[in-house]
JSON list of C-alpha atoms in Angstrom, two decimals:
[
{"chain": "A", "resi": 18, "resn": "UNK", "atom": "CA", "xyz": [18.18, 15.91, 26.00]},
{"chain": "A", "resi": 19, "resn": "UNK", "atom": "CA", "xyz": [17.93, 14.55, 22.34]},
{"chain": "A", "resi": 20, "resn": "UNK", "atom": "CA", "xyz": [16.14, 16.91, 20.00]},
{"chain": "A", "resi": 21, "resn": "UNK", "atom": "CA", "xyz": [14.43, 16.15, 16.70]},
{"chain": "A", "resi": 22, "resn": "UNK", "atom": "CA", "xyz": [13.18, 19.42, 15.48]},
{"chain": "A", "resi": 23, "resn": "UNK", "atom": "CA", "xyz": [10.73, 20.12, 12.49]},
{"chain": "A", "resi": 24, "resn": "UNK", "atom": "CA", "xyz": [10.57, 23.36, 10.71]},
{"chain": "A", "resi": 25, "resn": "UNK", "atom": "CA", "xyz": [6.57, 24.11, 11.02]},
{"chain": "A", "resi": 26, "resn": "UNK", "atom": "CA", "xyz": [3.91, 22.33, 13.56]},
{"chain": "A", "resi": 27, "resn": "UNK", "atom": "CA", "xyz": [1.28, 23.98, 10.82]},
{"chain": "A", "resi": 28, "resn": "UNK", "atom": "CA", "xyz": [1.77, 24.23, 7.18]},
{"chain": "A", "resi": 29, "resn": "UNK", "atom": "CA", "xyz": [-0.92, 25.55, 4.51]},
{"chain": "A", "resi": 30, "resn": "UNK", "atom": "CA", "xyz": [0.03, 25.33, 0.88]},
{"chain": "A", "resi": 31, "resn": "UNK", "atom": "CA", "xyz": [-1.65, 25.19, -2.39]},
{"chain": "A", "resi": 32, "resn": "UNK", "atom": "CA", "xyz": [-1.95, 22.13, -5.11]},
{"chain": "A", "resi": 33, "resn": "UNK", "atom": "CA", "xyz": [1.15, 22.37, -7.43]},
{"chain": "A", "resi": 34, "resn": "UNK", "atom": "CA", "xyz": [3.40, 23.88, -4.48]},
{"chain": "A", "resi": 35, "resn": "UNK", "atom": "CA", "xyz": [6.76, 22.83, -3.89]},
{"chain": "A", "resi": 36, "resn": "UNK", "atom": "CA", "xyz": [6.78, 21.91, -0.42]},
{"chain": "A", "resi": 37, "resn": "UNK", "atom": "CA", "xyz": [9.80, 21.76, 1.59]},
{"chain": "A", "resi": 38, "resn": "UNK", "atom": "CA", "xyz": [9.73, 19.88, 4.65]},
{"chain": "A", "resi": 39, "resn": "UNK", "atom": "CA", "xyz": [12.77, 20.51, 7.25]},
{"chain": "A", "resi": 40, "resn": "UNK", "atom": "CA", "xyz": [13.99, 18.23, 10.25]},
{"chain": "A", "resi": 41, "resn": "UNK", "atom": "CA", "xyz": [17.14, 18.46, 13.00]},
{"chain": "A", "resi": 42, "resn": "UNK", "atom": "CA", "xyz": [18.55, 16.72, 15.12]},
{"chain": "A", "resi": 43, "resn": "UNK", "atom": "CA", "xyz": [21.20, 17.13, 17.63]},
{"chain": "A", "resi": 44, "resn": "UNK", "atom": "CA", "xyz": [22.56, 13.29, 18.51]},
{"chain": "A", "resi": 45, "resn": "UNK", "atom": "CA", "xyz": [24.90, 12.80, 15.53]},
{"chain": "A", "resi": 46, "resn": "UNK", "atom": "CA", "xyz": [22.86, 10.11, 14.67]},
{"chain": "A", "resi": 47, "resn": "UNK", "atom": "CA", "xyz": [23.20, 7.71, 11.20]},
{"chain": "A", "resi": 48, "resn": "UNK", "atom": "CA", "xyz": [19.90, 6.92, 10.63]},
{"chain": "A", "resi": 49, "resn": "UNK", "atom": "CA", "xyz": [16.98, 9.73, 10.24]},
{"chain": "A", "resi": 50, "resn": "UNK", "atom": "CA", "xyz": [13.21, 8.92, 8.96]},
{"chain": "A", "resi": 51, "resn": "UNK", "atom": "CA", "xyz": [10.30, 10.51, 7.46]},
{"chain": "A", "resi": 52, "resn": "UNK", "atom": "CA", "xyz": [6.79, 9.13, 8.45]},
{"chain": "A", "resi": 53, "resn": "UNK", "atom": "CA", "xyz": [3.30, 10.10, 7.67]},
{"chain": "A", "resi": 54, "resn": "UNK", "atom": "CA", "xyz": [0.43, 9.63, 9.61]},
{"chain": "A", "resi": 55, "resn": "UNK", "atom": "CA", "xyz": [-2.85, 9.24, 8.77]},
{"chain": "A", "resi": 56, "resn": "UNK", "atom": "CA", "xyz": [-6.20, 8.37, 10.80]},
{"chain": "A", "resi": 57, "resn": "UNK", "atom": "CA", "xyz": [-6.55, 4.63, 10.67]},
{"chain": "A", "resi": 58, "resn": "UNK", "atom": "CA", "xyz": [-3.56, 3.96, 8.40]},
{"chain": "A", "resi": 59, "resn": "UNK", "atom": "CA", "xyz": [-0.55, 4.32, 11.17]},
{"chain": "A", "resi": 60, "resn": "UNK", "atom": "CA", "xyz": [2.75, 5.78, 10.72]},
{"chain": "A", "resi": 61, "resn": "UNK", "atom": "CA", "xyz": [3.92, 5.03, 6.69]},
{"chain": "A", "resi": 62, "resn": "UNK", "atom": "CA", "xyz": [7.55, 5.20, 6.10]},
{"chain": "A", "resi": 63, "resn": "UNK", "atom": "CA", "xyz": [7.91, 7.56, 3.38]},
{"chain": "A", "resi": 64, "resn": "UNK", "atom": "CA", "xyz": [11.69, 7.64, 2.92]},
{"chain": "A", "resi": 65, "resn": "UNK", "atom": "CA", "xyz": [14.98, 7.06, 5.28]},
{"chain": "A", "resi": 66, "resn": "UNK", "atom": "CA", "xyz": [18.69, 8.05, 5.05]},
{"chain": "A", "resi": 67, "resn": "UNK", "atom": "CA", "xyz": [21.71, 5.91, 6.94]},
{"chain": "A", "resi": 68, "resn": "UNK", "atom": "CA", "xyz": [24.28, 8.70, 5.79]},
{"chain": "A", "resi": 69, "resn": "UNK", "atom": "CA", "xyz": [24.94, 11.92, 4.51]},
{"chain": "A", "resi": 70, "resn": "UNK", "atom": "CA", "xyz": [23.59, 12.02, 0.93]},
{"chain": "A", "resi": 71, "resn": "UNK", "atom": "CA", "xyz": [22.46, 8.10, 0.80]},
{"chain": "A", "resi": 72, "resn": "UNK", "atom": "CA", "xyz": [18.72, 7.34, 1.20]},
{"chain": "A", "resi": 73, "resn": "UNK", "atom": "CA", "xyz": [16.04, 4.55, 0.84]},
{"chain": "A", "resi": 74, "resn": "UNK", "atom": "CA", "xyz": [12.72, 4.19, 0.06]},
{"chain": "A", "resi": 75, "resn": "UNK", "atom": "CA", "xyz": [10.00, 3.46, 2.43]},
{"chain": "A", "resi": 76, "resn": "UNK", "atom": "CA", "xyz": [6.82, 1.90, 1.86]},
{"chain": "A", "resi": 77, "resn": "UNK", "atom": "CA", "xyz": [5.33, 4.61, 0.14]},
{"chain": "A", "resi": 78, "resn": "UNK", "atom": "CA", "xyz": [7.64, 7.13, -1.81]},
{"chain": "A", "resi": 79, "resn": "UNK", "atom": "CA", "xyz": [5.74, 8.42, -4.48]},
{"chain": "A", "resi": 80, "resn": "UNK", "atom": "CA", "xyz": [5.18, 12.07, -4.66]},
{"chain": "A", "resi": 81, "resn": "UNK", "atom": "CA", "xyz": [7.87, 12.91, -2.74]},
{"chain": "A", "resi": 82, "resn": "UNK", "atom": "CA", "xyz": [11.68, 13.00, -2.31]},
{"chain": "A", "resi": 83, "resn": "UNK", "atom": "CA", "xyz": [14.48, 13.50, 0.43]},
{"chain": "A", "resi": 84, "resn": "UNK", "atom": "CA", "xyz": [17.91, 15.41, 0.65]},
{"chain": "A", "resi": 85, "resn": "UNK", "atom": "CA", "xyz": [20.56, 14.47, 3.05]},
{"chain": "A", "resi": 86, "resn": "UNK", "atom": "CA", "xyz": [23.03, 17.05, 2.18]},
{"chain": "A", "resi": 87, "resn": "UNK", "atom": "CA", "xyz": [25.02, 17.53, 5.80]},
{"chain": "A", "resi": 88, "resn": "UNK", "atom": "CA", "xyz": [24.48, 14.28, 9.00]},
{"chain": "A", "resi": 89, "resn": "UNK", "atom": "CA", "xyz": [22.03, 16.55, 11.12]},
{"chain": "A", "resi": 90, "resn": "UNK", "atom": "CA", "xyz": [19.51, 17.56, 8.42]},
{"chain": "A", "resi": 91, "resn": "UNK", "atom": "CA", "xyz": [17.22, 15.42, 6.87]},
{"chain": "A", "resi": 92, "resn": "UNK", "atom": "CA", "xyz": [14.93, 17.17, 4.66]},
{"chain": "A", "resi": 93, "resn": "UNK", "atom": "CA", "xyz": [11.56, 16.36, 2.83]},
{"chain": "A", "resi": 94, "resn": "UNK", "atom": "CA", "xyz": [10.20, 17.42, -0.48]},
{"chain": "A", "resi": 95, "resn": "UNK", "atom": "CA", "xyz": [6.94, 17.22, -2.00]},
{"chain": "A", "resi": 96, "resn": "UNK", "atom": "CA", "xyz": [7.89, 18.40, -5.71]},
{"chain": "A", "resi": 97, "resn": "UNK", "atom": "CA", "xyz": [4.13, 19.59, -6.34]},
{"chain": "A", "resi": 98, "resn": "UNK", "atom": "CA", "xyz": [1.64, 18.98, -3.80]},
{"chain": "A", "resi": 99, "resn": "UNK", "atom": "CA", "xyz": [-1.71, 17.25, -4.24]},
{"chain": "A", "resi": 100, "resn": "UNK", "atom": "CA", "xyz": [-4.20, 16.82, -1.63]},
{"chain": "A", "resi": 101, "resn": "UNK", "atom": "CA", "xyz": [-3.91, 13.59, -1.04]},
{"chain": "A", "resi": 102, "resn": "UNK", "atom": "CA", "xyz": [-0.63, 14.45, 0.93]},
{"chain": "A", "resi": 103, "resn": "UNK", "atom": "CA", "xyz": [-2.33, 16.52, 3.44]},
{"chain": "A", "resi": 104, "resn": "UNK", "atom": "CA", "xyz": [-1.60, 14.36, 6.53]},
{"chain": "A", "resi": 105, "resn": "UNK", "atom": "CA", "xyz": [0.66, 14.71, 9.79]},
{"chain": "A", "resi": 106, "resn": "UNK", "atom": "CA", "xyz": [4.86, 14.61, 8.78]},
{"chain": "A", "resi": 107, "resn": "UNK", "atom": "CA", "xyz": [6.86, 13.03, 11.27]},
{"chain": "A", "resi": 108, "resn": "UNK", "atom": "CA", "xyz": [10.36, 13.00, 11.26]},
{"chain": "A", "resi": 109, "resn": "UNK", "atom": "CA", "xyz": [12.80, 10.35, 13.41]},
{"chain": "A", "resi": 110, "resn": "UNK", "atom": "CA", "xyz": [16.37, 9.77, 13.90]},
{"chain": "A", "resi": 111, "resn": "UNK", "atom": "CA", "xyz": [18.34, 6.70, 15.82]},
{"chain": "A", "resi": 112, "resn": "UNK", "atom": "CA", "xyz": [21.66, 5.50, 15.85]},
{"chain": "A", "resi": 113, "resn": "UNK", "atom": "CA", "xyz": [22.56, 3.08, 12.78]},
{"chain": "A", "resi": 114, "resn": "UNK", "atom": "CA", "xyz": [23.43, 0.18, 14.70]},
{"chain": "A", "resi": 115, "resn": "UNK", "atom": "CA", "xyz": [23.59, -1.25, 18.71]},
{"chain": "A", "resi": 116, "resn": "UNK", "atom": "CA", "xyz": [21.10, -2.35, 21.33]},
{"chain": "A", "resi": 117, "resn": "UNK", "atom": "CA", "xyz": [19.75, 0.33, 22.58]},
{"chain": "A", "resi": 118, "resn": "UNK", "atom": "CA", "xyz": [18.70, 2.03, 18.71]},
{"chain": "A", "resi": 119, "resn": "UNK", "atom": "CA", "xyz": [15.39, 3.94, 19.34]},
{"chain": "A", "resi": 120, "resn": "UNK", "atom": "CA", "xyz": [13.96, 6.22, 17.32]},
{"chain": "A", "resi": 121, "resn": "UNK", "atom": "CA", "xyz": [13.27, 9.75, 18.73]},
{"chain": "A", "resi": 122, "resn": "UNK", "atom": "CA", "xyz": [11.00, 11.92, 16.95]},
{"chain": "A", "resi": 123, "resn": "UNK", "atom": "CA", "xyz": [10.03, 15.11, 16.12]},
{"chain": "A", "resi": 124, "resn": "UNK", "atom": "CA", "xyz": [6.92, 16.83, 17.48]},
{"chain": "A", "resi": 125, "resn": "UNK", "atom": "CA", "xyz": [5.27, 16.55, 13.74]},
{"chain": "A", "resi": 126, "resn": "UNK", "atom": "CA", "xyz": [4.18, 19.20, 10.56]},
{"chain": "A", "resi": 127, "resn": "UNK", "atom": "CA", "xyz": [0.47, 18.93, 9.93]},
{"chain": "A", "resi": 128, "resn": "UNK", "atom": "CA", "xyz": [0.37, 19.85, 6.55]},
{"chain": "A", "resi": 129, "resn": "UNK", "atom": "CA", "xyz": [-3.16, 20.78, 4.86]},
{"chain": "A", "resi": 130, "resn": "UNK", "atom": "CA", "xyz": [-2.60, 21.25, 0.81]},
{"chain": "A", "resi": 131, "resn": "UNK", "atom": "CA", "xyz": [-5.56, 23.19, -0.35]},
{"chain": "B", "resi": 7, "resn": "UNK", "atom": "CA", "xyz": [9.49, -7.93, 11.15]},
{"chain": "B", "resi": 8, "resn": "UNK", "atom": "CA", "xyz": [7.29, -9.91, 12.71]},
{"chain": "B", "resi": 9, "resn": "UNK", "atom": "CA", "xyz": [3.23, -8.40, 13.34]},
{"chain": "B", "resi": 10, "resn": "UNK", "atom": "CA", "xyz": [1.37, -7.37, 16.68]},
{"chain": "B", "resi": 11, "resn": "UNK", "atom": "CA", "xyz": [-1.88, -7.63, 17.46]},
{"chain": "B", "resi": 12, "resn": "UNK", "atom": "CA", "xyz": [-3.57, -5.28, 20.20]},
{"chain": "B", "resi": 13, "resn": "UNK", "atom": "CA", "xyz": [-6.71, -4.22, 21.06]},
{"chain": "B", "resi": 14, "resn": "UNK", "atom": "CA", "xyz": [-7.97, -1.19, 19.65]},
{"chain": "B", "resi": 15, "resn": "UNK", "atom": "CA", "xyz": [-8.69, 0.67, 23.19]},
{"chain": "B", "resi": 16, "resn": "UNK", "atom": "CA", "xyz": [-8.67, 0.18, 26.46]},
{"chain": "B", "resi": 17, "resn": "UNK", "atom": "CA", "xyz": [-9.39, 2.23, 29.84]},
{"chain": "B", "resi": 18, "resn": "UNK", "atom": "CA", "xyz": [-7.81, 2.57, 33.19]},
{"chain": "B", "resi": 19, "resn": "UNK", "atom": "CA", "xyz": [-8.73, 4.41, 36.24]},
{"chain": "B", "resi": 20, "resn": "UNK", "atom": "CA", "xyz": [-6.02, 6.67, 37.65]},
{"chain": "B", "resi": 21, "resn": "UNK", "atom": "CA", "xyz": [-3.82, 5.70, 40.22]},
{"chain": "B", "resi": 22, "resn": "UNK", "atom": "CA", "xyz": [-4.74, 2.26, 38.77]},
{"chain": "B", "resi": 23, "resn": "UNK", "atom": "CA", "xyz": [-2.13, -0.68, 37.15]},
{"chain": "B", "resi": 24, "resn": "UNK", "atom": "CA", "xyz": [-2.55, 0.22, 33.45]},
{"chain": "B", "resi": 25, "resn": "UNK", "atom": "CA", "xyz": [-2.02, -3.57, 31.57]},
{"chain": "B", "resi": 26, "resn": "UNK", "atom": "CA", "xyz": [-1.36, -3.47, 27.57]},
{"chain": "B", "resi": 27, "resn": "UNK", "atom": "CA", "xyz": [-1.23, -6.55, 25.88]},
{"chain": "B", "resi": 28, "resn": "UNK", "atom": "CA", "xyz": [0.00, -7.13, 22.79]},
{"chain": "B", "resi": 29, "resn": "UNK", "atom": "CA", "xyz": [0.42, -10.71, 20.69]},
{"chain": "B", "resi": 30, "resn": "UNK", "atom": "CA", "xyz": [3.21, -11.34, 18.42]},
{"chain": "B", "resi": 31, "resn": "UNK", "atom": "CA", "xyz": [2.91, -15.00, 17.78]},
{"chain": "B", "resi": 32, "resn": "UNK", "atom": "CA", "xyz": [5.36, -15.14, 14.41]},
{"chain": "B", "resi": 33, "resn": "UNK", "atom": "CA", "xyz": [8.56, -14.06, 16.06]},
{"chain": "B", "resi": 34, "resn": "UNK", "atom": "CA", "xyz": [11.96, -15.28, 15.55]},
{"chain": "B", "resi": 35, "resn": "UNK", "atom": "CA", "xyz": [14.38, -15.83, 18.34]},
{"chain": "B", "resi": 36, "resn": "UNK", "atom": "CA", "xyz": [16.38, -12.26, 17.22]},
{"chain": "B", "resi": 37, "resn": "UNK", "atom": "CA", "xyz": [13.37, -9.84, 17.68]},
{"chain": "B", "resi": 38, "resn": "UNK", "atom": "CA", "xyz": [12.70, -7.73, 20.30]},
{"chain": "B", "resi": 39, "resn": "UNK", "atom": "CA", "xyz": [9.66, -6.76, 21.73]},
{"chain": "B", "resi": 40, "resn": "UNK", "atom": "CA", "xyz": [9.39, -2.52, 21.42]},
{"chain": "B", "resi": 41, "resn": "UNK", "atom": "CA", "xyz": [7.17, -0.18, 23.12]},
{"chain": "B", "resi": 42, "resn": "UNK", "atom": "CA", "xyz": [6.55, 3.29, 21.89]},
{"chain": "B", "resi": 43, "resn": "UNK", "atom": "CA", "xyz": [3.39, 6.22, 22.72]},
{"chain": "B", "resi": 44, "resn": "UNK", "atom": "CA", "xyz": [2.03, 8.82, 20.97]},
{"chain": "B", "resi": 45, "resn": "UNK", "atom": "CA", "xyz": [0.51, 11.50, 23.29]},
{"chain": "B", "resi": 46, "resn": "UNK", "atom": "CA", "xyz": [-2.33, 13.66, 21.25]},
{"chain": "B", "resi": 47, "resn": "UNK", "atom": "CA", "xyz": [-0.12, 16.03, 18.83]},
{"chain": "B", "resi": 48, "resn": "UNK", "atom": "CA", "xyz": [3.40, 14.57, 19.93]},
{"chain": "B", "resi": 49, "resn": "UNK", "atom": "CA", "xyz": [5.80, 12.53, 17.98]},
{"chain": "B", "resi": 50, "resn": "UNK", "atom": "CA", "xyz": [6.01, 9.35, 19.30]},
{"chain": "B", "resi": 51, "resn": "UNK", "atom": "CA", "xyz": [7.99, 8.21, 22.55]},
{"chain": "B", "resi": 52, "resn": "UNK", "atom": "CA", "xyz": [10.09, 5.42, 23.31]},
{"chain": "B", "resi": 53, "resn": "UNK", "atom": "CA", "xyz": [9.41, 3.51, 26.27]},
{"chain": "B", "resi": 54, "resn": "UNK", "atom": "CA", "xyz": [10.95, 0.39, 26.75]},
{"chain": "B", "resi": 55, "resn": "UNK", "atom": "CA", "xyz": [11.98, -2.87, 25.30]},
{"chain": "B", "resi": 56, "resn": "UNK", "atom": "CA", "xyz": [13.13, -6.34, 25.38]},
{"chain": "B", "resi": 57, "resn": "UNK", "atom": "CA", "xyz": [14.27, -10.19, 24.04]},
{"chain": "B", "resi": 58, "resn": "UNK", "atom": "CA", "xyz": [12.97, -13.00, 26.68]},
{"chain": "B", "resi": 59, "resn": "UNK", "atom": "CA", "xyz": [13.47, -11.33, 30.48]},
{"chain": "B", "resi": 60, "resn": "UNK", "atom": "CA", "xyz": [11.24, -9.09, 31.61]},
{"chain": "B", "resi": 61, "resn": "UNK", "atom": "CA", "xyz": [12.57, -5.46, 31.74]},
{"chain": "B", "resi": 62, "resn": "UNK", "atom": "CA", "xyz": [11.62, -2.40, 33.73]},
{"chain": "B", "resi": 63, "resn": "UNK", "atom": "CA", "xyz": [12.58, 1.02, 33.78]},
{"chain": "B", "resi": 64, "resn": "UNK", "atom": "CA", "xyz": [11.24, 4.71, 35.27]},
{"chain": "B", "resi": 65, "resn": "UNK", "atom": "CA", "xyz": [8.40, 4.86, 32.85]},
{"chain": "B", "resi": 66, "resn": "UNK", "atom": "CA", "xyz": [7.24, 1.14, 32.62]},
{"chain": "B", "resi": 67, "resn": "UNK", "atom": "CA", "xyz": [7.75, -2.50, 33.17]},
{"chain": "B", "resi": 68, "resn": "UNK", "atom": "CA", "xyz": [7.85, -5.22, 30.47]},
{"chain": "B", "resi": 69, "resn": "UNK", "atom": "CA", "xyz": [6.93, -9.00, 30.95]},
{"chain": "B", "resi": 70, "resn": "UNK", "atom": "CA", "xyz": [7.38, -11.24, 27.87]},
{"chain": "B", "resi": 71, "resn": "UNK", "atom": "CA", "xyz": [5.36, -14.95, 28.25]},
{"chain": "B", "resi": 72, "resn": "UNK", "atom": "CA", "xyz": [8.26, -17.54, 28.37]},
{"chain": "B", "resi": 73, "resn": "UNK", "atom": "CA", "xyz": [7.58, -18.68, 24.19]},
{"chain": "B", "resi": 74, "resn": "UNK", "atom": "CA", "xyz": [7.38, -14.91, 23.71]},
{"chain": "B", "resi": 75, "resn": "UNK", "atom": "CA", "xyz": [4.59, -15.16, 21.17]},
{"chain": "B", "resi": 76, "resn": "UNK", "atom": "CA", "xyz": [2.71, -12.51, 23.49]},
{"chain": "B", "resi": 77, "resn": "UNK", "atom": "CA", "xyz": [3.76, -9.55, 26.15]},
{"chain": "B", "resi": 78, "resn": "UNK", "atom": "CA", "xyz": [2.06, -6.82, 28.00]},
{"chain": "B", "resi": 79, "resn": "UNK", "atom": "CA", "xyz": [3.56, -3.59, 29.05]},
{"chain": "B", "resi": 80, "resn": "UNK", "atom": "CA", "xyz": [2.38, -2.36, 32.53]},
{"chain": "B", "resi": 81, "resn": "UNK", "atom": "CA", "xyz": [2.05, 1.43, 34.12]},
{"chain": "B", "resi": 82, "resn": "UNK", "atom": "CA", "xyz": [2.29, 0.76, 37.56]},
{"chain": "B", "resi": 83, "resn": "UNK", "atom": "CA", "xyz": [0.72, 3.80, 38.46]},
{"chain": "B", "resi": 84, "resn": "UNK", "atom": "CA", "xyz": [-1.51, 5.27, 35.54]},
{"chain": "B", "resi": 85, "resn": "UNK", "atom": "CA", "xyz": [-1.79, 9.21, 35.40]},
{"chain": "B", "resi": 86, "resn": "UNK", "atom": "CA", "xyz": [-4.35, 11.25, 33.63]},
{"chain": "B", "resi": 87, "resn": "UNK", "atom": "CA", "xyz": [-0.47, 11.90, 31.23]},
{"chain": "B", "resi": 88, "resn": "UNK", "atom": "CA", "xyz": [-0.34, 8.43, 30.66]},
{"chain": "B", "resi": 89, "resn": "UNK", "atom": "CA", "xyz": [-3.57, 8.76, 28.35]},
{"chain": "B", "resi": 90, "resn": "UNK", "atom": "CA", "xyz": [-2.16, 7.80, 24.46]},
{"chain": "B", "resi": 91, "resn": "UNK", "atom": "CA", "xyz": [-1.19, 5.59, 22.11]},
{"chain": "B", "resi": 92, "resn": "UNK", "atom": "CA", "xyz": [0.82, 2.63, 22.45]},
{"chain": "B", "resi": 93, "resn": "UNK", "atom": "CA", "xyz": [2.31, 0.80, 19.90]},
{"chain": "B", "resi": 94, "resn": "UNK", "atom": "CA", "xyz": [4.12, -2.75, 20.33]},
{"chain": "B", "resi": 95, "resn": "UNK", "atom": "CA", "xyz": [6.50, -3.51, 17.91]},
{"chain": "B", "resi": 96, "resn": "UNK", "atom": "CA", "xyz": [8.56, -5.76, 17.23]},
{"chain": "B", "resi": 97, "resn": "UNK", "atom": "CA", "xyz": [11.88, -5.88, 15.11]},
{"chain": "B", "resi": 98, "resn": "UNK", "atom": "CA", "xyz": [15.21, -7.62, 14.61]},
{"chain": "B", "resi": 99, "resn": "UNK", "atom": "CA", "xyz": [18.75, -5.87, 15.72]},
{"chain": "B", "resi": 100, "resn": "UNK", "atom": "CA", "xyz": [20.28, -7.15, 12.58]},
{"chain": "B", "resi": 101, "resn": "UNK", "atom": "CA", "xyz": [23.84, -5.41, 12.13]},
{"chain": "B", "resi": 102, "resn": "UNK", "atom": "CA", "xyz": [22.91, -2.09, 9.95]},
{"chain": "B", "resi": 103, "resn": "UNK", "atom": "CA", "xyz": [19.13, -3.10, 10.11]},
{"chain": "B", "resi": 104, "resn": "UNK", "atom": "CA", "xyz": [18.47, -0.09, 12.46]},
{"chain": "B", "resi": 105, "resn": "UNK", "atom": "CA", "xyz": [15.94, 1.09, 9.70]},
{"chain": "B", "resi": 106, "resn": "UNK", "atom": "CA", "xyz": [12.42, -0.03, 9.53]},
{"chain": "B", "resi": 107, "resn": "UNK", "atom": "CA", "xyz": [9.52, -0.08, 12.24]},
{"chain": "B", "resi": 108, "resn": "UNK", "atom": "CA", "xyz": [6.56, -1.69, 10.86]},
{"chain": "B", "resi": 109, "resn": "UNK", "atom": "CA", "xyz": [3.93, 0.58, 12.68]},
{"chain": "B", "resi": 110, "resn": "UNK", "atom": "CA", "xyz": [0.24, -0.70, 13.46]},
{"chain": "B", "resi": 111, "resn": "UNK", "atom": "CA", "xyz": [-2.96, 1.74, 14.92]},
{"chain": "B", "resi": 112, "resn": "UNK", "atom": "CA", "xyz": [-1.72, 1.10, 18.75]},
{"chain": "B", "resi": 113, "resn": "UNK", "atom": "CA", "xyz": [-3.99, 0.60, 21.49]},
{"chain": "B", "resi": 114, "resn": "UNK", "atom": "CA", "xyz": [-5.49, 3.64, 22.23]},
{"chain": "B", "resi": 115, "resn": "UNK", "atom": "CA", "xyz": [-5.70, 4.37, 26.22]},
{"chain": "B", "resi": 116, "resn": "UNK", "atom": "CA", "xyz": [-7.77, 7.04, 28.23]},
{"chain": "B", "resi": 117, "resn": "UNK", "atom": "CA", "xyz": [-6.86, 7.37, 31.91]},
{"chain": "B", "resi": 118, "resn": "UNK", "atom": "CA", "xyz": [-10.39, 8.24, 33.51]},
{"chain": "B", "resi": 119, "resn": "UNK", "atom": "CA", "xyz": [-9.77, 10.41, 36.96]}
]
């Protein structure tokens, strides 16, 4: 079975934390996402990665940045939280090319910034 | 990436044909119609998807209108499980385009007992 893993379901952290947001996954694949999710707003593509140490930005980067240091980890930074990020993390990963490239997620973070 | 339209909710009794539509009247001849769910507090869940033929598989079956401006997923056999969100999206298997899902809210659907 494919597994996207997240570091926390639950996360609690201050305003002006540096938040560190962890993902795995086990299919060697290119391509790995972070979303947020928001009521009414959808999934938001924060930032994505097609290799080891490139990345993109999504539709809505600011306040936050990515490290793709090794294929299987994909990680997510928020350099110093603000409430306005408290909001469900999801994390994704697909293969970079072919016909059958769906993205398989991670069961979420729900992060709450005080 | 062309956008969907689909209706906000929907209900379906269980043991019932559950029918989602979804309209995508803007897409080009390389997109393919994608089908995802979100069950309460899961990551979403790939389900199925498809260019002009209808397509079915163990969780769903696919039927795409012949000018494939519109296309409704079906759950033969609806289950209390089956209540979530489902998103139809559609997107381009451009060479190295593997990247960007352009999300919308879903249809929401509750499988009554």
């Amino acid at each position: 079975d494919v597994k996207v893993t997240q570091s926390s379901r639950y996360l609690v952290k201050r305003t002006g934390e540096k938040v560190f947001l962890e993902c795995v996954q086990d299919m060697d694949h290119e391509n790995m996402f972070w979303y947020r999710q928001d009521p009414g707003l959808g999934l938001r593509l924060i930032y994505f990665s097609y290799d080891v140490k490139m990345k993109e930005k999504g539709d809505i980067p600011e306040g936050y940045s990515v490290s793709r240091e090794k294929k299987e980890r994909f990680s997510l930074i928020l350099e110093s939280a603000s409430t306005n990020q408290t909001s469900m993390y999801l994390c994704a990963s697909s293969f970079l090319t072919g016909m059958d490239n769906e993205q398989f997620f991670g069961p979420g973070t729900r992060l709450t910034v005080l | 990436d062309a956008k969907t339209t689909q209706p906000p909710s929907m209900d379906c009794a269980e043991g019932r044909a559950a029918n989602l539509p979804c309209n995508h009247s803007t897409i080009s001849g390389n997109e393919y119609v994608y089908w995802y769910r979100q069950i309460h507090s899961q990551g979403p869940q790939y389900i199925i998807h498809g260019l002009k033929n209808n397509e079915t598989n163990e969780m769903a079956s696919l039927i795409i209108t012949e000018d494939r401006k519109s296309s409704t997923l079906i759950l033969p056999h609806a289950t209390l499980r089956d209540t979530a969100v489902y998103y139809c999206i559609v997107r381009a298997h451009n060479a190295g385009n593997n990247r960007k899902l352009i999300w919308g809210l879903g249809t929401s659907l509750a499988v009554n007992p």
